[in-house]
């Protein structure tokens, strides 16, 4: 008989086995799954790492055919939970047979508890051994030993809250995605899946709302009056107190009155010391925001790196709501390792204090402490144990944040001057860092000194220049990933663990993308959000999802039963589905049109351009009766244009009709056709649109010789049609080159098939011809 432990990952299993056994364990294998064996206090221990979730919900097989199953039915079907990773299930069963006690040691959060309950569910099919829980926030030796010495009961409410989320997310995601995808495919040719997710869609909604503000923004002119002042050789800038002046006449009147002034008076001066406090301790959301903002690492990657640092024993558990340390947190034990190396000075200064002061936040998730370093490590140690490109950057950020949090505020001397120029007031401020405080170890947030001269009250300053600057109001910038995470956190979209995945899902679906540090919504994402927002706004807005998240939290807190939360959540989802279904025509028409237009635009052989009647796409349409240019908005838009009955058609995208034609098409090698106008040879602007390929002056008149190609021949003719012609070689590709070095005609390059190219001058009187003959 043995004590069997299940951890969330194999790496955690190896770490825990090493700690509990003092390093004396053996590595075995069950059905290919590693198991770590050792003896402790006369008992056999066996520790196995899972692979995240080994079970998952899905609908019964009879509901898997999208076209044969009405998506609405899924809202009333109970999904079933199946084993996804059979080797792990087999290994769990084999270990459970010989178990006298089962210990769940997965990560202490909703998903971790749920993963542990999956192992428990499979084990209890063949074992009646009691089940306990080891709770810990880091893989440090002291915390692991303490957790296994103080086992607790598994938390069913915590596990079932994750179960409720899985079921509700599956129902909504599957039903809504199938509905939208099938509805759009009825109207547009596409294999793409139109993905609607309970968290994914509101996340995209935040990006859409910002983009809509940017697109609707109307820029307005304003004027600002700026002064360049000088005192004792030090120049500084002051801004007129009027700020952004919308009235040009008012700005001009002020500027006219003071533009020639040479002196100003310091009417007011204030000086005070200002303190900038250290940041709060890191919880997951703040960590992800700072990794994105300061390190340029995406939230999903940052969380993955932090997870590996945790599993390797360098940092604490990275999924936490808490940004305050407990009163009995042992800061000294964590700081001792940093008393040598880069942070020696700061660590010793903190440890020398009678009491270590920490700037705590206000959020306590009652799950884990903030993210902090478990031990000091070098860059080489981090890179050796965590083989991910950004591992050192993330570890360094966590260390610096932890130490900065224990340091004093940064102090600045701030000076404000009020300068009067002929009764007009200019303001200027300056600040000088007096004591770096926590900023000494935190280079990510810096304050640039802005120096002002040591000028006293009522003293004169020189006015070097006054400017009346015209400018324009600008729209807000696009969201950064850090700002998006803030919005998600504030509105209850996703959790600390899932928020990064919702951002990545939108990227993978092609709804938005990151450009530098900002997020730009793509056409498909904007059209989808616009269509939903105009008809079923509850899908785009965060309110319903926040309500569902609250239901899940109620299950975790024991305030609502698992069944009641499912019932209430399902009712909310049915209500949204009913709104979506009743708005089907409105939603699908625009979305299908956009997808159709994207497909049309991608067909370069037939895509003409934008329809002037409705703004949709024009394309070449071929039928049994002929061909024409039609609009993708048909039948709502019946705008069409005729085309020539015969001849290969090539769209000349580099050419634009000088009149009212919507596009230029080349018909065979004979002539050009303006869509909406007709053949170009009937137009008096043909020579403007298609100037002839001139090679030289006509020897007979004042015209120019140009190349004419027909089906059977090619020759030079005169632009003035004086009758003078000159033959050219019938075969081979002709290219017009630069001017001949002996005359003012252009040379031609002839490349016959399977022969070398040669260059020659077509001027029969060219000196080079006489030289070659002689």
XYZ file of C-alpha atoms in Angstrom:
774
model
C 0.000 0.000 0.000
C 1.222 3.534 -0.756
C 0.472 7.233 -0.487
C -0.334 8.516 -3.988
C 0.064 12.187 -4.901
C -1.283 13.859 -8.050
C 0.229 17.159 -9.185
C -0.832 19.343 -12.111
C 2.380 18.985 -14.173
C 5.232 16.488 -14.341
C 7.755 19.219 -13.491
C 5.920 19.942 -10.226
C 5.827 16.210 -9.428
C 9.613 15.967 -9.780
C 10.138 19.083 -7.637
C 7.850 17.868 -4.851
C 9.336 14.352 -4.934
C 12.809 15.827 -4.569
C 11.763 17.964 -1.590
C 9.805 15.277 0.297
C 12.403 12.548 -0.318
C 15.447 14.716 0.285
C 16.521 13.960 -3.258
C 16.390 10.164 -2.841
C 13.630 9.109 -5.246
C 13.400 6.708 -8.178
C 11.783 7.478 -11.490
C 9.402 4.823 -12.807
C 6.848 4.781 -15.629
C 3.233 3.639 -15.980
C 1.917 3.467 -19.535
C 4.564 6.019 -20.509
C 3.673 8.458 -17.690
C 6.536 9.316 -15.259
C 5.994 8.375 -11.598
C 8.372 9.249 -8.748
C 8.806 6.650 -5.947
C 10.452 6.984 -2.514
C 10.064 5.957 1.106
C 9.282 8.395 3.901
C 8.589 7.550 7.547
C 8.328 3.882 6.642
C 5.688 4.441 3.951
C 5.818 4.125 0.173
C 5.132 7.361 -1.699
C 4.277 7.602 -5.391
C 3.939 11.027 -7.074
C 2.546 11.493 -10.572
C 2.187 14.681 -12.617
C -0.910 15.171 -14.753
C -1.031 17.173 -17.975
C -3.481 19.916 -17.081
C -7.061 18.843 -17.742
C -7.279 15.141 -18.616
C -11.067 15.265 -18.970
C -13.280 17.675 -20.873
C -16.919 18.418 -21.675
C -18.501 17.879 -25.070
C -21.947 17.207 -26.469
C -23.060 13.628 -27.152
C -22.027 12.359 -30.641
C -25.547 12.728 -32.088
C -25.186 16.526 -31.761
C -21.839 16.816 -33.521
C -23.143 17.249 -37.095
C -23.573 21.001 -37.494
C -26.043 20.854 -40.383
C -28.276 18.181 -38.904
C -28.555 19.783 -35.477
C -30.338 23.051 -34.752
C -27.832 25.115 -32.705
C -30.628 26.182 -30.334
C -31.007 22.571 -29.185
C -27.521 22.684 -27.639
C -28.731 25.161 -25.021
C -30.942 22.465 -23.485
C -28.581 19.490 -23.864
C -26.459 18.357 -20.923
C -22.866 17.946 -22.127
C -20.930 14.877 -21.009
C -17.437 14.759 -19.518
C -15.047 12.355 -21.210
C -11.447 11.305 -20.724
C -9.263 13.209 -23.188
C -5.881 11.700 -22.269
C -6.284 7.943 -21.787
C -2.695 7.106 -20.730
C -3.100 9.403 -17.716
C -6.440 7.806 -16.829
C -4.832 4.362 -16.983
C -1.933 5.449 -14.780
C -4.311 7.006 -12.219
C -6.324 3.783 -11.997
C -3.225 1.626 -11.544
C -1.822 3.860 -8.799
C -5.200 4.118 -7.045
C -5.504 0.301 -6.748
C -2.607 0.184 -4.276
C -3.299 3.495 -2.528
C -4.000 3.819 1.192
C -4.280 7.601 0.834
C -4.720 9.976 -2.109
C -3.331 13.530 -2.004
C -4.291 16.200 -4.528
C -1.387 18.648 -4.966
C -2.409 20.605 -8.047
C -2.199 24.389 -8.300
C -4.440 26.046 -5.767
C -7.027 27.813 -7.926
C -10.287 26.930 -9.686
C -8.740 25.038 -12.563
C -6.137 23.347 -10.362
C -8.799 22.138 -7.941
C -10.906 20.939 -10.851
C -7.974 19.040 -12.386
C -7.382 17.376 -9.027
C -11.051 16.387 -8.852
C -10.742 14.787 -12.311
C -7.993 12.537 -10.933
C -10.082 11.924 -7.813
C -13.129 10.979 -9.926
C -11.145 8.369 -11.861
C -9.376 7.045 -8.736
C -12.567 6.649 -6.713
C -13.981 4.276 -9.342
C -11.617 1.594 -8.037
C -10.416 2.902 -4.666
C -11.987 3.853 -1.360
C -8.819 5.489 -0.043
C -9.369 8.844 1.717
C -8.560 11.961 -0.337
C -6.717 14.985 1.083
C -5.426 18.253 -0.343
C -1.981 19.886 -0.111
C -2.202 23.636 -0.623
C 0.829 25.764 -1.461
C 1.745 28.940 -3.349
C 5.310 28.105 -4.260
C 7.532 25.092 -4.759
C 9.973 26.177 -2.063
C 11.075 23.368 0.243
C 9.681 24.996 3.395
C 6.254 25.644 1.888
C 5.941 22.159 0.356
C 6.888 20.464 3.631
C 4.425 22.631 5.539
C 1.643 21.873 3.035
C 2.129 18.100 3.297
C 2.357 18.285 7.076
C -0.962 20.155 7.184
C -3.222 18.471 4.656
C -6.781 19.803 4.273
C -10.023 18.636 2.716
C -10.447 19.168 -1.058
C -12.628 22.187 -1.903
C -15.662 20.932 -3.824
C -17.084 24.439 -4.309
C -13.823 25.649 -5.870
C -13.716 22.645 -8.213
C -17.375 22.926 -9.201
C -17.096 26.642 -9.978
C -14.637 25.692 -12.716
C -17.070 22.970 -13.825
C -19.872 25.541 -14.116
C -17.688 27.815 -16.228
C -16.754 24.945 -18.569
C -20.381 23.959 -19.181
C -21.749 27.477 -19.646
C -18.870 28.473 -21.930
C -19.329 25.324 -24.021
C -23.082 25.874 -24.431
C -22.784 29.498 -25.443
C -19.666 29.123 -27.581
C -20.949 26.095 -29.499
C -24.538 27.300 -30.047
C -23.658 30.869 -31.018
C -20.674 29.920 -33.197
C -22.664 27.274 -35.089
C -25.609 29.644 -35.564
C -23.469 32.469 -36.951
C -21.281 30.243 -39.118
C -24.197 28.382 -40.732
C -26.213 31.578 -41.224
C -23.323 33.343 -42.967
C -22.546 30.315 -45.141
C -26.115 30.457 -46.473
C -25.284 33.867 -47.951
C -21.538 33.835 -48.631
C -18.988 31.355 -49.886
C -16.651 30.809 -46.952
C -15.083 27.971 -45.031
C -14.227 30.246 -42.114
C -15.821 29.723 -38.712
C -17.520 32.825 -37.295
C -16.455 32.410 -33.703
C -18.595 33.811 -30.867
C -17.285 33.282 -27.341
C -18.634 34.362 -23.954
C -15.347 36.104 -23.087
C -13.733 36.324 -26.509
C -16.503 38.505 -27.984
C -16.680 41.166 -25.220
C -12.868 41.299 -25.316
C -13.019 42.119 -29.017
C -15.845 44.507 -28.166
C -13.500 46.706 -26.123
C -11.140 47.007 -29.105
C -14.095 47.705 -31.415
C -15.465 50.475 -29.175
C -12.119 52.276 -29.197
C -11.758 51.855 -32.972
C -15.269 53.211 -33.499
C -14.383 56.342 -31.511
C -11.232 56.768 -33.609
C -13.089 56.359 -36.930
C -15.922 58.694 -35.906
C -13.578 61.332 -34.530
C -13.826 64.736 -36.179
C -10.643 66.718 -35.843
C -10.960 70.385 -34.890
C -8.462 73.213 -35.125
C -7.137 74.913 -32.014
C -4.363 77.344 -31.183
C -1.910 77.376 -28.308
C 0.364 80.264 -27.401
C 3.843 79.227 -26.309
C 6.579 81.388 -24.851
C 10.318 80.746 -24.746
C 11.767 82.514 -21.698
C 15.317 82.944 -20.437
C 16.934 83.786 -17.114
C 20.658 83.721 -16.328
C 21.346 81.915 -19.580
C 18.821 79.125 -18.919
C 15.978 78.799 -21.450
C 12.617 77.327 -20.476
C 9.147 77.081 -22.016
C 5.848 78.344 -20.665
C 2.329 77.782 -21.992
C -0.421 80.408 -22.037
C -3.030 79.608 -19.422
C -5.759 79.675 -22.068
C -4.517 76.247 -23.145
C -6.181 75.002 -26.320
C -7.950 78.062 -27.732
C -10.703 77.075 -30.176
C -11.434 80.649 -31.281
C -8.782 81.755 -33.806
C -9.716 85.410 -33.461
C -9.192 85.226 -29.699
C -5.807 83.530 -30.105
C -4.763 86.105 -32.717
C -5.847 88.979 -30.466
C -3.778 87.650 -27.519
C -0.771 86.955 -29.732
C -0.941 90.386 -31.379
C -0.932 92.092 -27.998
C 2.188 90.330 -26.655
C 4.188 89.122 -29.670
C 6.690 91.995 -29.466
C 7.152 91.904 -25.680
C 10.729 91.428 -24.516
C 10.192 91.044 -20.772
C 8.002 89.057 -18.396
C 7.519 89.149 -14.619
C 7.521 86.159 -12.235
C 4.207 86.873 -10.493
C 3.988 83.638 -8.489
C 6.425 80.947 -7.457
C 5.733 77.775 -5.475
C 8.123 75.041 -4.399
C 7.276 71.792 -2.664
C 8.583 68.321 -2.177
C 6.627 65.576 -3.929
C 6.791 61.851 -3.197
C 6.095 59.064 -5.694
C 5.250 55.836 -3.898
C 6.465 52.391 -4.952
C 4.009 50.180 -6.902
C 1.700 47.744 -5.171
C 2.753 44.069 -5.023
C 2.209 42.099 -8.221
C -0.994 40.184 -8.805
C -1.563 38.409 -12.102
C -3.328 41.215 -13.938
C -0.756 43.824 -12.902
C 2.103 41.473 -13.804
C 0.684 40.850 -17.281
C 0.117 44.580 -17.852
C 3.679 45.443 -16.829
C 5.225 42.600 -18.842
C 3.377 43.915 -21.907
C 4.096 47.595 -21.253
C 7.718 47.405 -20.059
C 9.038 44.224 -21.688
C 6.916 44.047 -24.852
C 5.871 40.464 -24.034
C 2.329 39.337 -24.861
C 0.133 38.395 -21.857
C -0.133 34.765 -22.953
C 3.654 34.393 -23.290
C 4.316 36.257 -20.034
C 1.975 33.947 -18.096
C 3.563 30.879 -19.672
C 7.065 32.070 -18.720
C 5.938 32.872 -15.164
C 4.414 29.393 -14.924
C 7.740 27.806 -15.872
C 9.625 29.997 -13.387
C 7.197 28.815 -10.707
C 7.602 25.142 -11.665
C 11.383 25.555 -11.587
C 11.154 26.966 -8.061
C 12.321 30.527 -8.812
C 9.081 32.456 -8.224
C 5.740 32.015 -6.474
C 2.514 30.896 -8.126
C 1.690 33.389 -10.915
C -2.115 33.190 -10.845
C -3.305 35.327 -7.987
C -5.830 38.092 -7.344
C -3.949 39.340 -4.285
C -1.804 42.484 -4.226
C -1.134 42.626 -0.472
C 1.163 40.535 1.712
C -0.037 38.877 4.891
C 1.076 40.438 8.176
C 3.322 37.457 8.946
C 4.988 37.261 5.516
C 8.715 36.581 5.993
C 10.390 39.274 3.877
C 13.804 38.713 5.492
C 13.970 35.106 4.353
C 13.379 36.199 0.740
C 15.820 39.115 0.853
C 18.845 37.292 2.280
C 19.709 35.750 -1.062
C 19.884 39.203 -2.676
C 22.487 40.580 -0.233
C 25.146 39.746 -2.812
C 25.002 40.746 -6.441
C 23.268 43.619 -8.211
C 20.735 44.349 -5.473
C 23.128 44.063 -2.528
C 22.920 47.731 -1.500
C 19.104 47.859 -1.528
C 18.649 44.455 0.143
C 21.049 45.343 2.992
C 19.355 48.722 3.467
C 15.925 47.075 3.759
C 17.202 44.371 6.127
C 18.858 46.983 8.369
C 15.496 48.549 9.184
C 13.886 47.640 12.545
C 10.733 46.738 10.634
C 10.382 46.097 6.918
C 7.708 48.364 5.480
C 5.762 47.136 2.480
C 3.358 49.206 0.401
C 0.368 46.895 0.248
C -2.577 47.037 -2.089
C -6.198 46.459 -1.140
C -7.092 43.249 -3.009
C -7.048 39.943 -1.170
C -8.191 36.997 -3.257
C -7.715 34.629 -0.286
C -5.858 32.283 -2.621
C -2.157 33.079 -2.981
C 0.216 35.861 -1.968
C 1.400 38.349 -4.610
C 3.960 37.171 -7.161
C 7.448 37.327 -5.625
C 10.883 35.687 -6.070
C 11.401 32.472 -4.088
C 15.178 32.619 -4.382
C 17.964 34.684 -5.915
C 19.347 33.385 -9.191
C 21.779 34.431 -11.900
C 20.881 34.888 -15.530
C 22.771 31.681 -16.351
C 20.763 29.701 -13.760
C 17.458 31.006 -15.086
C 18.317 30.304 -18.719
C 19.606 26.813 -17.867
C 16.439 25.773 -16.017
C 13.765 27.682 -17.974
C 14.448 27.379 -21.682
C 12.255 30.202 -22.900
C 13.545 33.376 -24.620
C 12.077 35.858 -22.121
C 12.647 33.910 -18.899
C 15.364 36.205 -17.533
C 13.454 39.390 -18.403
C 10.360 38.152 -16.574
C 12.327 36.947 -13.539
C 14.234 40.262 -13.405
C 10.947 42.223 -13.500
C 9.494 40.149 -10.627
C 12.649 40.599 -8.521
C 12.872 44.344 -9.126
C 9.172 44.796 -8.392
C 9.455 42.857 -5.137
C 12.464 44.859 -3.889
C 11.024 48.189 -5.084
C 7.841 47.432 -3.139
C 9.866 47.421 0.103
C 11.795 50.636 -0.574
C 11.006 54.257 0.333
C 9.222 56.665 -2.036
C 11.121 58.577 -4.727
C 11.366 62.263 -3.773
C 11.179 65.214 -6.160
C 11.471 68.966 -5.722
C 8.712 70.535 -7.805
C 8.701 74.197 -8.829
C 5.860 76.100 -10.472
C 6.242 79.563 -11.991
C 3.499 81.950 -13.096
C 4.894 84.504 -15.555
C 2.948 87.592 -16.623
C 3.589 89.077 -20.069
C 1.530 92.269 -20.408
C -1.188 90.799 -18.139
C -1.259 87.478 -20.023
C -0.406 84.501 -17.804
C 2.066 81.751 -18.752
C 2.619 78.636 -16.617
C 5.645 76.397 -16.408
C 6.640 73.611 -14.031
C 9.867 71.804 -13.338
C 10.920 68.901 -11.166
C 14.243 67.587 -9.945
C 14.745 64.132 -8.442
C 15.993 64.541 -4.891
C 16.109 60.885 -3.856
C 15.618 57.996 -6.286
C 14.111 55.741 -3.606
C 12.480 52.695 -5.177
C 13.205 53.962 -8.696
C 16.870 53.076 -8.158
C 16.000 49.418 -8.805
C 13.042 49.994 -11.103
C 14.249 51.473 -14.408
C 10.926 50.831 -16.144
C 9.274 53.923 -14.672
C 11.567 56.924 -14.826
C 11.030 60.620 -14.219
C 12.989 62.979 -16.433
C 14.303 66.060 -14.669
C 12.988 69.326 -16.056
C 15.184 72.098 -14.701
C 14.037 75.671 -14.142
C 16.391 78.576 -13.412
C 16.725 79.848 -9.851
C 14.550 82.906 -10.418
C 12.850 84.710 -7.550
C 9.405 86.239 -7.162
C 8.862 89.600 -8.994
C 12.074 89.217 -11.004
C 12.107 89.870 -14.740
C 12.759 87.140 -17.331
C 13.622 87.673 -20.980
C 11.037 86.778 -23.602
C 13.008 85.200 -26.442
C 10.030 84.186 -28.557
C 6.222 84.062 -28.499
C 4.506 81.637 -30.900
C 0.867 81.228 -31.881
C 0.803 77.557 -32.846
C -2.029 76.071 -34.861
C -2.800 72.437 -34.138
C -5.586 69.877 -34.417
C -7.359 67.709 -31.905
C -6.460 64.059 -32.309
C -8.486 60.913 -31.612
C -7.563 58.677 -28.684
C -4.835 56.140 -29.359
C -5.590 52.496 -29.952
C -5.676 50.263 -26.901
C -2.505 48.587 -25.708
C -2.628 45.024 -24.397
C -2.032 46.426 -20.904
C -5.060 48.743 -21.244
C -7.185 45.901 -22.630
C -6.289 43.720 -19.642
C -7.308 46.582 -17.346
C -10.711 46.847 -19.055
C -11.226 43.076 -18.854
C -10.321 43.024 -15.173
C -12.533 46.026 -14.378
C -15.548 44.529 -16.191
C -15.146 40.958 -14.954
C -14.277 39.428 -18.349
C -12.327 36.231 -17.844
C -10.126 35.454 -14.868
C -6.510 36.085 -13.951
C -5.658 32.782 -15.653
C -7.848 33.015 -18.746
C -7.626 36.709 -19.741
C -4.484 36.270 -21.907
C -6.047 33.341 -23.777
C -9.108 35.425 -24.745
C -6.802 38.033 -26.307
C -4.889 35.330 -28.193
C -8.107 33.694 -29.431
C -9.165 36.967 -31.064
C -5.778 37.186 -32.767
C -5.996 33.603 -34.035
C -9.530 34.194 -35.343
C -8.284 37.184 -37.318
C -10.414 39.694 -35.404
C -7.570 41.933 -34.238
C -3.781 42.049 -34.249
C -1.006 43.733 -32.318
C 1.052 46.415 -34.027
C 3.922 47.292 -31.770
C 2.325 47.792 -28.367
C -1.128 48.693 -29.674
C -4.041 46.543 -30.844
C -5.569 47.171 -34.267
C -8.930 45.623 -35.111
C -9.137 43.901 -38.498
C -11.985 44.299 -40.987
C -13.589 40.948 -40.129
C -13.516 41.717 -36.416
C -14.877 45.241 -36.882
C -17.719 44.093 -39.140
C -18.631 41.232 -36.783
C -18.693 43.543 -33.748
C -20.567 46.240 -35.682
C -23.192 43.732 -36.835
C -23.667 42.320 -33.334
C -23.614 45.735 -31.668
C -26.399 47.048 -33.895
C -28.665 44.068 -33.309
C -27.577 42.087 -30.219
C -25.474 44.545 -28.188
C -25.507 42.309 -25.098
C -23.098 39.992 -26.921
C -20.544 42.772 -27.372
C -21.037 44.513 -24.032
C -19.487 42.969 -20.901
C -22.587 43.068 -18.676
C -23.933 39.554 -19.297
C -20.522 37.944 -19.044
C -19.847 39.794 -15.804
C -23.178 38.410 -14.500
C -22.131 34.863 -15.451
C -18.714 35.350 -13.816
C -20.550 36.454 -10.658
C -22.620 33.242 -10.753
C -19.433 31.188 -11.000
C -17.953 33.128 -8.077
C -21.101 32.417 -6.056
C -20.491 28.676 -6.542
C -16.897 29.074 -5.343
C -18.043 31.058 -2.287
C -20.753 28.507 -1.469
C -23.536 31.066 -1.905
C -25.162 29.303 -4.843
C -25.377 25.628 -5.788
C -23.756 24.265 -8.909
C -27.163 23.380 -10.395
C -28.714 26.768 -9.635
C -25.812 28.633 -11.245
C -26.147 26.486 -14.378
C -29.885 27.132 -14.556
C -29.537 30.885 -14.125
C -26.577 31.100 -16.509
C -28.379 29.024 -19.140
C -31.409 31.341 -18.939
C -29.183 34.349 -19.658
C -27.629 32.550 -22.619
C -31.050 31.548 -24.016
C -32.164 35.174 -23.786
C -29.129 36.317 -25.794
C -29.612 33.521 -28.313
C -33.246 34.557 -28.821
C -32.131 38.129 -29.588
C -29.482 36.866 -32.002
C -31.961 34.567 -33.751
C -34.594 37.286 -34.167
C -31.925 39.643 -35.596
C -30.496 37.032 -37.957
C -31.215 38.916 -41.201
C -29.760 42.177 -39.953
C -26.603 40.555 -38.538
C -25.902 38.185 -41.404
C -26.554 40.586 -44.305
C -23.674 42.871 -43.419
C -21.313 40.151 -42.271
C -21.929 37.949 -45.310
C -21.519 40.984 -47.548
C -18.144 41.785 -46.010
C -16.942 38.194 -46.413
C -18.190 38.152 -50.017
C -16.426 41.446 -50.721
C -13.186 40.139 -49.217
C -13.401 37.086 -51.478
C -14.162 39.269 -54.508
C -11.227 41.575 -53.752
C -8.926 38.552 -53.415
C -9.871 37.390 -56.944
C -7.431 39.647 -58.798
C -8.473 38.350 -62.250
C -12.079 39.512 -61.859
C -12.061 42.206 -59.158
C -12.728 45.620 -60.700
C -13.060 48.004 -57.748
C -15.665 49.690 -55.565
C -19.234 50.147 -56.743
C -20.026 53.898 -56.952
C -23.710 53.188 -56.237
C -23.495 51.233 -52.942
C -19.833 50.915 -51.963
C -19.716 47.109 -52.409
C -17.377 45.352 -54.849
C -17.513 45.278 -58.671
C -16.397 42.124 -60.456
C -16.452 40.487 -63.880
C -19.426 38.121 -64.121
C -19.531 35.390 -66.780
C -22.752 33.614 -67.794
C -23.912 31.421 -70.688
C -25.245 34.558 -72.406
C -22.052 36.607 -72.117
C -20.092 38.657 -69.636
C -20.513 41.955 -67.797
C -19.370 43.839 -64.689
C -21.759 43.401 -61.750
C -21.963 44.390 -58.071
C -21.450 41.971 -55.178
C -24.416 43.692 -53.493
C -26.876 42.073 -55.941
C -29.872 41.747 -55.687
C -30.046 44.838 -53.439
C -27.764 46.702 -55.879
C -28.409 46.041 -59.591
C -25.618 48.239 -60.941
C -23.992 46.638 -64.056
C -21.677 47.634 -66.936
C -21.269 46.018 -70.394
C -18.036 44.411 -71.606
C -16.697 43.511 -75.095
C -18.124 40.213 -76.345
C -14.744 38.687 -77.260
C -11.067 39.014 -76.389
C -9.040 38.162 -73.301
C -9.584 40.724 -70.525
C -6.751 42.101 -68.382
C -7.523 44.643 -65.634
C -5.078 47.574 -65.797
C -4.830 48.424 -62.092
C -2.156 51.079 -62.633
C -4.430 53.043 -64.997
C -7.347 55.325 -64.132
C -9.945 56.682 -66.532
C -9.707 60.473 -66.915
C -13.476 60.674 -67.254
C -16.205 58.637 -65.516
C -15.034 55.067 -66.143
C -14.638 52.953 -63.011
C -11.698 50.882 -64.336
C -9.561 50.277 -67.422
C -9.412 46.841 -69.085
C -7.081 45.746 -71.885
C -8.858 43.665 -74.513
C -6.402 41.156 -76.016
C -3.476 43.089 -77.518
C -5.767 45.310 -79.563
C -7.290 48.111 -77.513
C -8.381 49.361 -74.073
C -11.892 49.507 -72.624
C -13.104 51.887 -69.923
C -15.735 50.173 -67.733
C -18.789 52.386 -67.840
C -17.574 54.403 -70.878
C -16.681 51.966 -73.667
C -13.650 51.521 -75.998
C -10.866 54.013 -75.306
C -10.090 54.572 -79.028
C -13.376 56.504 -79.284
C -12.308 58.876 -76.501
C -10.473 62.156 -77.125
C -8.372 61.513 -73.996
C -6.872 58.256 -75.270
C -3.455 59.795 -75.990
C -3.430 61.344 -72.505
C -4.215 58.016 -70.829
C -2.068 55.921 -73.156
C 0.749 58.055 -74.573
C 2.519 56.256 -77.455
C 5.919 54.595 -76.924
C 8.008 57.234 -78.724
C 11.499 56.237 -79.913
C 12.504 59.334 -81.863
C 11.475 62.298 -84.083
C 9.798 61.638 -87.427
C 12.322 62.238 -90.319
C 9.497 63.496 -92.574
C 7.478 65.897 -90.317
C 7.346 67.363 -86.825
C 5.715 64.263 -85.359
C 7.291 61.429 -83.400
C 7.868 57.791 -84.305
C 6.194 55.219 -82.064
C 5.746 51.438 -82.039
C 2.575 49.873 -83.446
C 1.964 46.148 -82.885
C -0.684 44.135 -84.709
C -1.453 40.443 -84.812
C 0.814 39.853 -87.831
C 3.434 42.607 -87.694
C 4.972 45.566 -85.912
C 6.519 48.761 -87.201
C 7.245 52.405 -86.413
C 4.677 55.017 -87.452
C 4.293 58.760 -87.060
C 2.073 60.299 -84.379
C 0.940 62.936 -86.932
C -0.027 60.187 -89.418
C 2.165 61.679 -92.167
C 2.559 58.256 -93.780
C 6.180 57.630 -92.821
C 6.720 54.103 -91.460
C 9.697 51.933 -90.678
C 9.780 48.157 -90.290
C 10.838 46.289 -87.130
C 11.835 42.647 -86.558
C 8.688 40.479 -86.473
C 9.858 38.000 -83.816
C 11.355 38.422 -80.377
C 10.493 40.597 -77.385
C 11.134 44.324 -77.923
C 12.051 46.636 -75.055
C 12.575 50.397 -75.340
C 15.852 51.482 -73.698
C 17.528 54.819 -72.956
C 18.735 57.210 -75.657
C 21.392 56.155 -78.124
C 24.792 57.646 -77.308
C 25.237 58.754 -80.960
C 21.836 60.359 -81.682
C 18.600 61.509 -80.032
C 16.635 58.316 -80.773
C 16.015 55.618 -78.182
C 17.656 52.227 -78.558
C 15.683 48.978 -78.669
C 16.507 45.633 -77.109
C 15.505 42.523 -79.098
C 15.353 39.108 -77.386
C 14.479 36.291 -79.831
C 13.533 32.889 -78.453
C 16.541 30.723 -77.534
C 18.959 33.408 -78.758
C 20.994 36.094 -77.085
C 19.521 39.578 -76.820
C 20.954 42.425 -78.857
C 20.570 46.201 -78.714
C 20.285 48.505 -81.704
C 19.305 52.039 -82.707
C 16.290 52.334 -85.040
C 17.440 55.661 -86.495
C 18.424 54.860 -90.094
C 20.662 57.953 -90.126
C 22.430 57.188 -86.823
C 26.270 57.547 -87.024
C 26.583 54.160 -85.317
C 25.023 52.488 -88.367
C 27.584 54.094 -90.699
C 30.417 53.016 -88.366
C 29.199 49.427 -88.334
C 28.939 49.342 -92.149
C 32.480 50.665 -92.560
